[in-house]
CSV table of C-alpha atoms in Angstrom, one decimal:
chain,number,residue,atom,x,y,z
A,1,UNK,CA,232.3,38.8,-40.0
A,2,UNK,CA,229.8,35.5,-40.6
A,3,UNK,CA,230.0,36.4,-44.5
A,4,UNK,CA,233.5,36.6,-44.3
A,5,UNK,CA,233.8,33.3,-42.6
A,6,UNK,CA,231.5,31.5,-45.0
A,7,UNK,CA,233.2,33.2,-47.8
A,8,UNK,CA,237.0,31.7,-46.7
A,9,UNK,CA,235.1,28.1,-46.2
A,10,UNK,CA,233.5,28.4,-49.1
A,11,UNK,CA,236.1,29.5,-51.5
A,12,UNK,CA,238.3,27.0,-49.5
A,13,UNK,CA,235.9,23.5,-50.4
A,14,UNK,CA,235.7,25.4,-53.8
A,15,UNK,CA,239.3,24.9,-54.7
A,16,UNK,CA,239.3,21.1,-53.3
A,17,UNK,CA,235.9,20.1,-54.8
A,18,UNK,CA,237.8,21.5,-58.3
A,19,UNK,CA,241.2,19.7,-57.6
A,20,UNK,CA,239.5,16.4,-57.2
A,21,UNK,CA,236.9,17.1,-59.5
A,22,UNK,CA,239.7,16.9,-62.1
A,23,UNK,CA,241.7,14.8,-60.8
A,24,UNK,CA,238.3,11.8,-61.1
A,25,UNK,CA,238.7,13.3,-65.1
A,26,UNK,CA,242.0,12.8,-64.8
A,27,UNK,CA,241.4,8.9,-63.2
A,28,UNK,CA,239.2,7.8,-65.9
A,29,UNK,CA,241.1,8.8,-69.2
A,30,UNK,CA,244.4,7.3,-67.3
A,31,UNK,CA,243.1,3.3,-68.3
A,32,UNK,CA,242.8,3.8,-71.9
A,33,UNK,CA,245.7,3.3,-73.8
A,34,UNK,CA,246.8,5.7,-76.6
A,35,UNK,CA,246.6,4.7,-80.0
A,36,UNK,CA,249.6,4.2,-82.1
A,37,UNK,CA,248.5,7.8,-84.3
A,38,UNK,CA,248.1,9.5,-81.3
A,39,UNK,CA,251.5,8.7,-80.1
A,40,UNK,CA,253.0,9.4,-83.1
A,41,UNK,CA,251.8,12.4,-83.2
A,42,UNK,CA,252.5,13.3,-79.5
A,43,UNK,CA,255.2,11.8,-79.1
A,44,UNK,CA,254.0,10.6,-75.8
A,45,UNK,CA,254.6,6.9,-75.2
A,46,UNK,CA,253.4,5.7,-71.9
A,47,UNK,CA,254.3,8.5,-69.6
A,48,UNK,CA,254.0,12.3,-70.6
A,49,UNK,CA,255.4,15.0,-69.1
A,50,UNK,CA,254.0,18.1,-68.8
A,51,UNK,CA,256.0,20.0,-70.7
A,52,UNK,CA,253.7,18.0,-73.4
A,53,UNK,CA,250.1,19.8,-72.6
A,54,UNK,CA,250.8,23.1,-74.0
A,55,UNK,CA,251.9,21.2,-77.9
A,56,UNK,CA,248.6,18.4,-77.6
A,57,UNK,CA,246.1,21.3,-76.7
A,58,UNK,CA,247.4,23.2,-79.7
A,59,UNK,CA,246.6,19.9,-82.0
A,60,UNK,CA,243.7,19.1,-79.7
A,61,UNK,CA,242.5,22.5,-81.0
A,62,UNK,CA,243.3,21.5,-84.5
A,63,UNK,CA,240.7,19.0,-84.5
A,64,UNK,CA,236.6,19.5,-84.6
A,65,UNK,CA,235.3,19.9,-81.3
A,66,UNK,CA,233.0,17.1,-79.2
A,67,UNK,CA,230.5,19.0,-77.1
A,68,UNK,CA,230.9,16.3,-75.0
A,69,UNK,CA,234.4,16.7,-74.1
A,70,UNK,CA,234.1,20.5,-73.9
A,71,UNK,CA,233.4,20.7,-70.5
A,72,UNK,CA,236.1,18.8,-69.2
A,73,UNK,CA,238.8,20.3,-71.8
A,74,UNK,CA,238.4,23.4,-69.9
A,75,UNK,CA,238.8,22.0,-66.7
A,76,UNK,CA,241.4,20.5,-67.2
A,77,UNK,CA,243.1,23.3,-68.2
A,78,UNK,CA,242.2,25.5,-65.4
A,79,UNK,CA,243.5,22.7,-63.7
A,80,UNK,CA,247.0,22.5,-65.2
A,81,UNK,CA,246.9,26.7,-64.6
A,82,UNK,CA,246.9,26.4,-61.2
A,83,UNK,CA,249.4,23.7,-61.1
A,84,UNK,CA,251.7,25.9,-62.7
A,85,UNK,CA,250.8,28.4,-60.8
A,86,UNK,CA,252.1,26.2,-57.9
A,87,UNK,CA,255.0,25.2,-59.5
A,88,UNK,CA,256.3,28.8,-59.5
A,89,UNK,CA,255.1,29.9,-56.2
A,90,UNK,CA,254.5,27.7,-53.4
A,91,UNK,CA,256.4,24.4,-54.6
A,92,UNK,CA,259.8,26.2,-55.7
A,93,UNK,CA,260.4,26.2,-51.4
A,94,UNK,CA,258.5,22.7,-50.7
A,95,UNK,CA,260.2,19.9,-52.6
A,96,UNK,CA,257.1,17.1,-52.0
A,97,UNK,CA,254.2,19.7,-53.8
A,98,UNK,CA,257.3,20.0,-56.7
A,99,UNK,CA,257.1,16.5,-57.5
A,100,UNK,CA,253.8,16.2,-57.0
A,101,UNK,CA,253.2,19.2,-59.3
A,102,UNK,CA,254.9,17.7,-62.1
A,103,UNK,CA,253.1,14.5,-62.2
A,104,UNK,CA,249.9,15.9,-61.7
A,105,UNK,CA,250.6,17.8,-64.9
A,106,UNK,CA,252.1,15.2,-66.8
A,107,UNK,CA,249.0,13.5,-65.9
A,108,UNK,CA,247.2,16.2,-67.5
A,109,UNK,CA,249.1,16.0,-70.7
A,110,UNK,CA,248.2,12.3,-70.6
A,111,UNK,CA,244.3,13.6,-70.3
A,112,UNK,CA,244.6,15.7,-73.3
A,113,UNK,CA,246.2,13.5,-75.5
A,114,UNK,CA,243.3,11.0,-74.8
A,115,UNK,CA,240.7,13.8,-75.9
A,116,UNK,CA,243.2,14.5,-78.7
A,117,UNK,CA,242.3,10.4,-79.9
A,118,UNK,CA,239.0,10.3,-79.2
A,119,UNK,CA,238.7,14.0,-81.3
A,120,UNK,CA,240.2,12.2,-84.0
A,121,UNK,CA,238.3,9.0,-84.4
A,122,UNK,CA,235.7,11.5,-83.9
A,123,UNK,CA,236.5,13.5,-87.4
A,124,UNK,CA,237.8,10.3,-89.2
A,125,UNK,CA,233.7,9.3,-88.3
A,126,UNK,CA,232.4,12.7,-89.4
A,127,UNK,CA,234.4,12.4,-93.1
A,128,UNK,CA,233.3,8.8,-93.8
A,129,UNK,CA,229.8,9.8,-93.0
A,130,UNK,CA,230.0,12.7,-95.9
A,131,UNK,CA,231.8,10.4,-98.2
A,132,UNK,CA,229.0,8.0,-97.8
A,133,UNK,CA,226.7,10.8,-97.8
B,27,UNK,CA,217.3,45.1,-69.7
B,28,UNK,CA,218.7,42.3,-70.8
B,29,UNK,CA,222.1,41.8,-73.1
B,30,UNK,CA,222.6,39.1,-75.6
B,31,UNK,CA,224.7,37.0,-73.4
B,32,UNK,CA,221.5,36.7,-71.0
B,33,UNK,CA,219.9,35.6,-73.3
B,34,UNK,CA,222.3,33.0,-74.1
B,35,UNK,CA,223.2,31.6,-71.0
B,36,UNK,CA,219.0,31.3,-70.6
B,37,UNK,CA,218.6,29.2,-73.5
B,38,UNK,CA,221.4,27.1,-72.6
B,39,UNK,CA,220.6,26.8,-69.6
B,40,UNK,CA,217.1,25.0,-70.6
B,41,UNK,CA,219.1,22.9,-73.1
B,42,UNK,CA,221.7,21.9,-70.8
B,43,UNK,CA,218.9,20.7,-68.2
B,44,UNK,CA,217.3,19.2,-70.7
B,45,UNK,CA,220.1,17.4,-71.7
B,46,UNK,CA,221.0,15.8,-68.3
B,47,UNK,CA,217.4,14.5,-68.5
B,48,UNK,CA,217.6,13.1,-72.3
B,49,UNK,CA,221.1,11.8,-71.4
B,50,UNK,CA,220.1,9.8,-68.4
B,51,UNK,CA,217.1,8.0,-70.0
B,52,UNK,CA,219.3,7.4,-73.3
B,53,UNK,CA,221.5,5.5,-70.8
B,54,UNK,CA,219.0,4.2,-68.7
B,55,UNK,CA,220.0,6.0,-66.1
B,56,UNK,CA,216.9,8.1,-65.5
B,57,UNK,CA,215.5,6.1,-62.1
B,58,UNK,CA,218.9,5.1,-61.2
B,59,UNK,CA,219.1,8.7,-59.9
B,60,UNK,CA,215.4,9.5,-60.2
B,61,UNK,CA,215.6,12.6,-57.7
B,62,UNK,CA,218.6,14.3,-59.7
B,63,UNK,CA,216.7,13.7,-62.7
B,64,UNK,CA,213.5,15.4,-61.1
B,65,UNK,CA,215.0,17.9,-59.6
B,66,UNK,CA,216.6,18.6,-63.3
B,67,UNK,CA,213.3,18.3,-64.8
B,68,UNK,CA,211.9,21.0,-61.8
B,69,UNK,CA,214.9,23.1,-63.0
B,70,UNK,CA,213.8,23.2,-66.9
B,71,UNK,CA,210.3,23.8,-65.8
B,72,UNK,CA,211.6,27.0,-63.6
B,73,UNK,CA,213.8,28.2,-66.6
B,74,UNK,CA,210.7,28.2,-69.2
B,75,UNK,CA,208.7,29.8,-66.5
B,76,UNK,CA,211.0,32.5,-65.4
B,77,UNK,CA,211.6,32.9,-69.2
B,78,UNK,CA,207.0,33.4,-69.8
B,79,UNK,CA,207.2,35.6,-66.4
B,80,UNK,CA,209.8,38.0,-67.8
B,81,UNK,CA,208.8,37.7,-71.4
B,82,UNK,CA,205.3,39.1,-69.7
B,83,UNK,CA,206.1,41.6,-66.6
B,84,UNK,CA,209.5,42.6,-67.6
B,85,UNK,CA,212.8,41.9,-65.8
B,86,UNK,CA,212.7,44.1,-63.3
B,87,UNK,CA,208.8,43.7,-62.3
B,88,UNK,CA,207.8,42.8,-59.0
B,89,UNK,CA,206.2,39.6,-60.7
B,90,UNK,CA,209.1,38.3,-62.2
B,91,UNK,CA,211.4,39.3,-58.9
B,92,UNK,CA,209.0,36.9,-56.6
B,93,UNK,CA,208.7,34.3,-59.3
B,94,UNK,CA,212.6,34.2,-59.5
B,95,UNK,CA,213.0,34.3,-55.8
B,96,UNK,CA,210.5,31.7,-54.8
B,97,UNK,CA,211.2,29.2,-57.2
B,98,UNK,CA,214.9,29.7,-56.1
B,99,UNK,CA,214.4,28.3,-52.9
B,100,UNK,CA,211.9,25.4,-53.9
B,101,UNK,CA,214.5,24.7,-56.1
B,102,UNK,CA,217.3,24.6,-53.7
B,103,UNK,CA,214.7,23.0,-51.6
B,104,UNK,CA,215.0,19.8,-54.4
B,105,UNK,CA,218.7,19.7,-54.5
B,106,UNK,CA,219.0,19.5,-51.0
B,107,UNK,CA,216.6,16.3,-51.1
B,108,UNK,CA,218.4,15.1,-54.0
B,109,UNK,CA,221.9,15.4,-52.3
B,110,UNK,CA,220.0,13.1,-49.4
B,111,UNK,CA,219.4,10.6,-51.9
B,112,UNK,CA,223.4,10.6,-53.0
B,113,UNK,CA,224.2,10.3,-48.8
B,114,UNK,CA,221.0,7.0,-49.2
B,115,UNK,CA,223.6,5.5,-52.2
B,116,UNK,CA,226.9,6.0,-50.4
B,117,UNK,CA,225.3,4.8,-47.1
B,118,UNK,CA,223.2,2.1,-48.5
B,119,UNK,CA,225.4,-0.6,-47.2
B,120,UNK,CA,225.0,0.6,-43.4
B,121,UNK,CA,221.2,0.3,-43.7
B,122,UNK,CA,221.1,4.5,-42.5
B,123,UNK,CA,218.6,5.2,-44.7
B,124,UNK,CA,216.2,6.1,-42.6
B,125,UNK,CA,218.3,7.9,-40.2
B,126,UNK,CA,219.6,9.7,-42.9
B,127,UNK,CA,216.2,11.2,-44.1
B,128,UNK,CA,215.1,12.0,-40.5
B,129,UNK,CA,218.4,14.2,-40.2
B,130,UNK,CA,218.0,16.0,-43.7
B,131,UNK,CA,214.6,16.9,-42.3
B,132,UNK,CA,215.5,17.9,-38.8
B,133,UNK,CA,218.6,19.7,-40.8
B,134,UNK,CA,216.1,21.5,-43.4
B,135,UNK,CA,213.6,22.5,-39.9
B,136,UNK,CA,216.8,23.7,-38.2
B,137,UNK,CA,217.6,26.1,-41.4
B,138,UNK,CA,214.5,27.3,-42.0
B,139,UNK,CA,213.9,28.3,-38.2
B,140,UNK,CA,217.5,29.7,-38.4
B,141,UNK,CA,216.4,31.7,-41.8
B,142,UNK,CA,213.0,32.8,-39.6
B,143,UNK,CA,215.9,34.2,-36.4
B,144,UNK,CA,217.8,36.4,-38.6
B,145,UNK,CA,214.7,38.1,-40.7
B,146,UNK,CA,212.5,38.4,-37.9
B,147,UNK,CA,213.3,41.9,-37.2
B,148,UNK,CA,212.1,42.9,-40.4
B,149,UNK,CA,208.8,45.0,-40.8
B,150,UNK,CA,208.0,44.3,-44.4
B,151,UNK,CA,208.0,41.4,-47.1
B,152,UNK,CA,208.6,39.3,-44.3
B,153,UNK,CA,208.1,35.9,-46.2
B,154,UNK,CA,210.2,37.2,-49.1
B,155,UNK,CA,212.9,38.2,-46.8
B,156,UNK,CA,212.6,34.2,-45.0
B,157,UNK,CA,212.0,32.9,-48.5
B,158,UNK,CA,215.9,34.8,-49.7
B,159,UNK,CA,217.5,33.8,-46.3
B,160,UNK,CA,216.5,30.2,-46.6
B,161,UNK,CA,218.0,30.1,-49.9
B,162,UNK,CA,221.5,31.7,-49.0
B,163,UNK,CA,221.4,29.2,-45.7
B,164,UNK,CA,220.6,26.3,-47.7
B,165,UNK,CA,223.2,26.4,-50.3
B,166,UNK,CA,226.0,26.5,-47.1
B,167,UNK,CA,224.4,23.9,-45.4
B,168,UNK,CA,224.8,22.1,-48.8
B,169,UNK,CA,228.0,23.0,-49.0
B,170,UNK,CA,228.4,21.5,-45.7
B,171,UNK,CA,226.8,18.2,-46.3
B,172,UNK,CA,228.2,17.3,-49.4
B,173,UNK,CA,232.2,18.0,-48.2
B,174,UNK,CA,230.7,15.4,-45.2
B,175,UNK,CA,229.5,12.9,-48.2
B,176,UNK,CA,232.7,13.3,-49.8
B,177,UNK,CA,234.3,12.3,-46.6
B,178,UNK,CA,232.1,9.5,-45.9
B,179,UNK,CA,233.5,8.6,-49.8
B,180,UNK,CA,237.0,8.8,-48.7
B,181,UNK,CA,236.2,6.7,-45.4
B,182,UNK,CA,233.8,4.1,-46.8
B,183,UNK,CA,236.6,3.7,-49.9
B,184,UNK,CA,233.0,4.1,-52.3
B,185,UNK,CA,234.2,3.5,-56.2
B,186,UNK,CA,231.4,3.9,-58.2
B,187,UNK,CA,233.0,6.6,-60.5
B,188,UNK,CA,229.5,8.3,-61.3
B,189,UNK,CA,228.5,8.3,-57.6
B,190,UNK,CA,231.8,10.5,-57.0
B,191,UNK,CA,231.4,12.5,-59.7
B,192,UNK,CA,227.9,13.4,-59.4
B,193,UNK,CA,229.4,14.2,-55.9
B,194,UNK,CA,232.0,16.1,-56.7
B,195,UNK,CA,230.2,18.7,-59.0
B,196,UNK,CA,227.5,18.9,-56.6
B,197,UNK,CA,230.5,20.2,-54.3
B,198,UNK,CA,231.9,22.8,-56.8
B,199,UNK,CA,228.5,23.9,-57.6
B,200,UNK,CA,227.1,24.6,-53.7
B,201,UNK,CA,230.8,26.1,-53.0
B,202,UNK,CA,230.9,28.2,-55.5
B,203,UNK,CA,227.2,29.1,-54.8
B,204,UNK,CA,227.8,29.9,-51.0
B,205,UNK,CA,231.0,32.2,-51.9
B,206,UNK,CA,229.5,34.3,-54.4
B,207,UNK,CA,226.2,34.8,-51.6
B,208,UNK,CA,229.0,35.7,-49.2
B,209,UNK,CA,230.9,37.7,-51.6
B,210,UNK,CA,227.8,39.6,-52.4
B,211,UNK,CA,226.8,39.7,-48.6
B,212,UNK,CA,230.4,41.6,-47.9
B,213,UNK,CA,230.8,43.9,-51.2
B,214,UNK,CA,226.9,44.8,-52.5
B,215,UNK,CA,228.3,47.0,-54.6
B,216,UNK,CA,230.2,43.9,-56.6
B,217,UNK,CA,228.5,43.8,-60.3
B,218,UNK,CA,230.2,40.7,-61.0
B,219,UNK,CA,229.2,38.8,-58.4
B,220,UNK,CA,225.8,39.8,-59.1
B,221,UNK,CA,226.1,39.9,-62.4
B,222,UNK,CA,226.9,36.9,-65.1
B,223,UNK,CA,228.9,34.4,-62.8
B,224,UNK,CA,225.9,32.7,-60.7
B,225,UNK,CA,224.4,32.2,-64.5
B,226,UNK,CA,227.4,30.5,-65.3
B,227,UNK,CA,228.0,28.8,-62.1
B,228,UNK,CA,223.8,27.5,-62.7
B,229,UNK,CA,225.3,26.1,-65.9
B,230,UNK,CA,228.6,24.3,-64.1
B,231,UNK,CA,225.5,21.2,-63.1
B,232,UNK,CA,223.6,20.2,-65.5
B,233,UNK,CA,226.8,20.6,-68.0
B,234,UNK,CA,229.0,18.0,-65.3
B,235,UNK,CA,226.1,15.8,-64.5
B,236,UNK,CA,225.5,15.4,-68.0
B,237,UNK,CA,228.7,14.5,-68.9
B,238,UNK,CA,228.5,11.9,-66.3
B,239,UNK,CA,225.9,10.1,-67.3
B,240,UNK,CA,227.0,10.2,-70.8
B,241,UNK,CA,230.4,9.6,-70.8
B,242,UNK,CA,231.0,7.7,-67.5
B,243,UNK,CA,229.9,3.9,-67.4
B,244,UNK,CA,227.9,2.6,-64.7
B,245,UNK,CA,230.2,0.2,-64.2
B,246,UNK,CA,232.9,2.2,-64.1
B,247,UNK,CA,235.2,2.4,-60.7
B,248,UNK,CA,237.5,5.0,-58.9
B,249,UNK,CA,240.2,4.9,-56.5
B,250,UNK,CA,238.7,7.5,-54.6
B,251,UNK,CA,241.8,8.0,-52.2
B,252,UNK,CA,244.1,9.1,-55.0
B,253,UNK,CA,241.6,12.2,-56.2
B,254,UNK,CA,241.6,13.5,-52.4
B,255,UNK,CA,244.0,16.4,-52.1
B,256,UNK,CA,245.8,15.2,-49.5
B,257,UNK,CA,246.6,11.8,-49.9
B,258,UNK,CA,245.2,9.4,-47.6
């Protein structure tokens, strides 16, 4: 019975320690502005949507990794799982957690397109170090 | 015996605590949050020795079983101190400190006497049973503590974005922690629960306070009302 207890309390914090986890990942990428090869590539101007994140993780996954950014990559995309798991569950009957949903994962999309600039600059660094090298 | 993947997650383990450590005097960080780094440092230290201990006895030796056990709860015994020191930063400007450090202690007394209640029944191993219990108890009371920091965060509108993130995956780690001791608590016969996931849940720290110091600025500053789930 006490296990039990701890266990729903436990698994409860869990899942809103990890929301706003992200979400302070989310926070901190949302300043930078994209660069201009980025958004080409994108297509995302100042707003994405998240219809987006699947299409940048594929060309995030193009690019060399950055240990770094490993970590919160994966997040991230947990993250955007259990939005969409939302999205076709609870927030189909609750209009509110629809909307909010959707710009929670168009912020996501916005996330990963950052890590998408910061993996390039990242590779265009690598190469010039070889040619110099 | 041990797979490959043990192996694995052991040696990145170590590197990962490491890392925090080389990460936070790279960015000068390292007395800024001298009890995280310390209780990092205590972790690596563990990790070699657990490594000598089973390299030695053997995985499933009585030696290495105690080692593992006892160093568990000194070591949960640190992060508990160190989570203190995160309630001293948030607090600071309300002059709590002390306050705060007389309640951790009277907290940590009121756990351990609560651990010495429940195993005091036993006949046998009694300070390896208390030694277990205290563990398990501590990483709820944790749990408990940190989801009151993060409030106090919420209420006290704190911004520093490494303060809150240091907080956060604190959070995720003693969470996640607590469930799988309950989990194993209601289904002993659960292999994963015993199995790679707290290995991998011991990495989820060093790997997001790493990160933290390396990526975030100090200077760097967070709304913290728009990452609370429900909106405030």
């Amino acid at each position: 019975m006490m296990a039990g207890v701890i266990f729903v309390f436990s698994a409860a914090a869990l899942l809103q320690f990890f929301i706003s986890y992200c979400r302070s990942l989310i926070a901190a990428s949302s300043k930078q502005v994209l660069s201009a090869e980025v958004k080409d590539v994108t297509g995302i101007q100042r707003f994405a949507s998240g219809d987006d994140f699947k299409r940048v993780m594929q060309l995030l996954q193009l690019c060399p990794e950055r240990p770094e950014d490993r970590n919160s990559v994966q997040a991230i995309g947990a993250y955007f799982s259990l939005l969409n798991f939302l999205r076709s569950t609870i927030a189909r009957v609750i209009p509110s957690l629809r909307a909010w949903t959707e710009s929670e994962r168009g912020q996501c999309a916005y996330f990963a397109a950052v890590a998408l600039g910061r993996r390039i600059s990242f590779s265009r660094d690598m190469l010039a170090q070889q040619m110099d090298a | 015996m041990l797979g490959p993947a043990d192996y694995v997650l052991w040696f990145l383990t170590a590197l990962l605590e490491a890392g925090v450590v080389l990460c936070a005097l790279k960015r000068h960080s390292f007395r800024r949050y001298l009890a995280l780094n310390i209780y990092m440092l205590g972790s690596l230290v563990v990790t070699i020795l657990r490594f000598w201990v089973f390299s030695h006895y053997g995985f499933s030796s009585a030696q290495y079983l105690y080692f593992y056990f006892y160093s568990d709860a000194l070591l949960t015994v640190g992060l508990y101190f160190a989570l203190i020191t995160l309630f001293s930063y948030v607090l600071s400007e309300l002059q709590t400190g002390r306050y705060v450090r007389l309640a951790a202690i009277v907290l940590l007394a009121g756990t351990a006497f609560f651990s010495y209640q429940v195993i005091q029944q036993s006949s046998d191993r009694m300070l390896t049973r208390f030694v277990i219990e205290l563990s398990q108890n501590l990483y709820f009371v944790g749990l408990v503590l940190t989801y009151l920091l993060w409030g106090a965060i919420l209420k006290l509108r704190e911004t520093r974005a490494q303060i809150i993130q240091l907080v956060l995956s604190l959070g995720l780690y003693f969470s996640a922690f607590a469930a799988t001791y309950a989990l194993r608590n209601l289904y002993p016969g659960l292999h994963l629960v015993w199995g790679h996931l707290p290995q991998v849940i011991a990495l989820s720290l060093p790997l997001a306070w790493a990160y933290t110091i390396w990526r975030i600025p100090v200077e760097a500053r967070l709304a913290p009302a728009r990452l609370a789930v429900v909106s405030r």
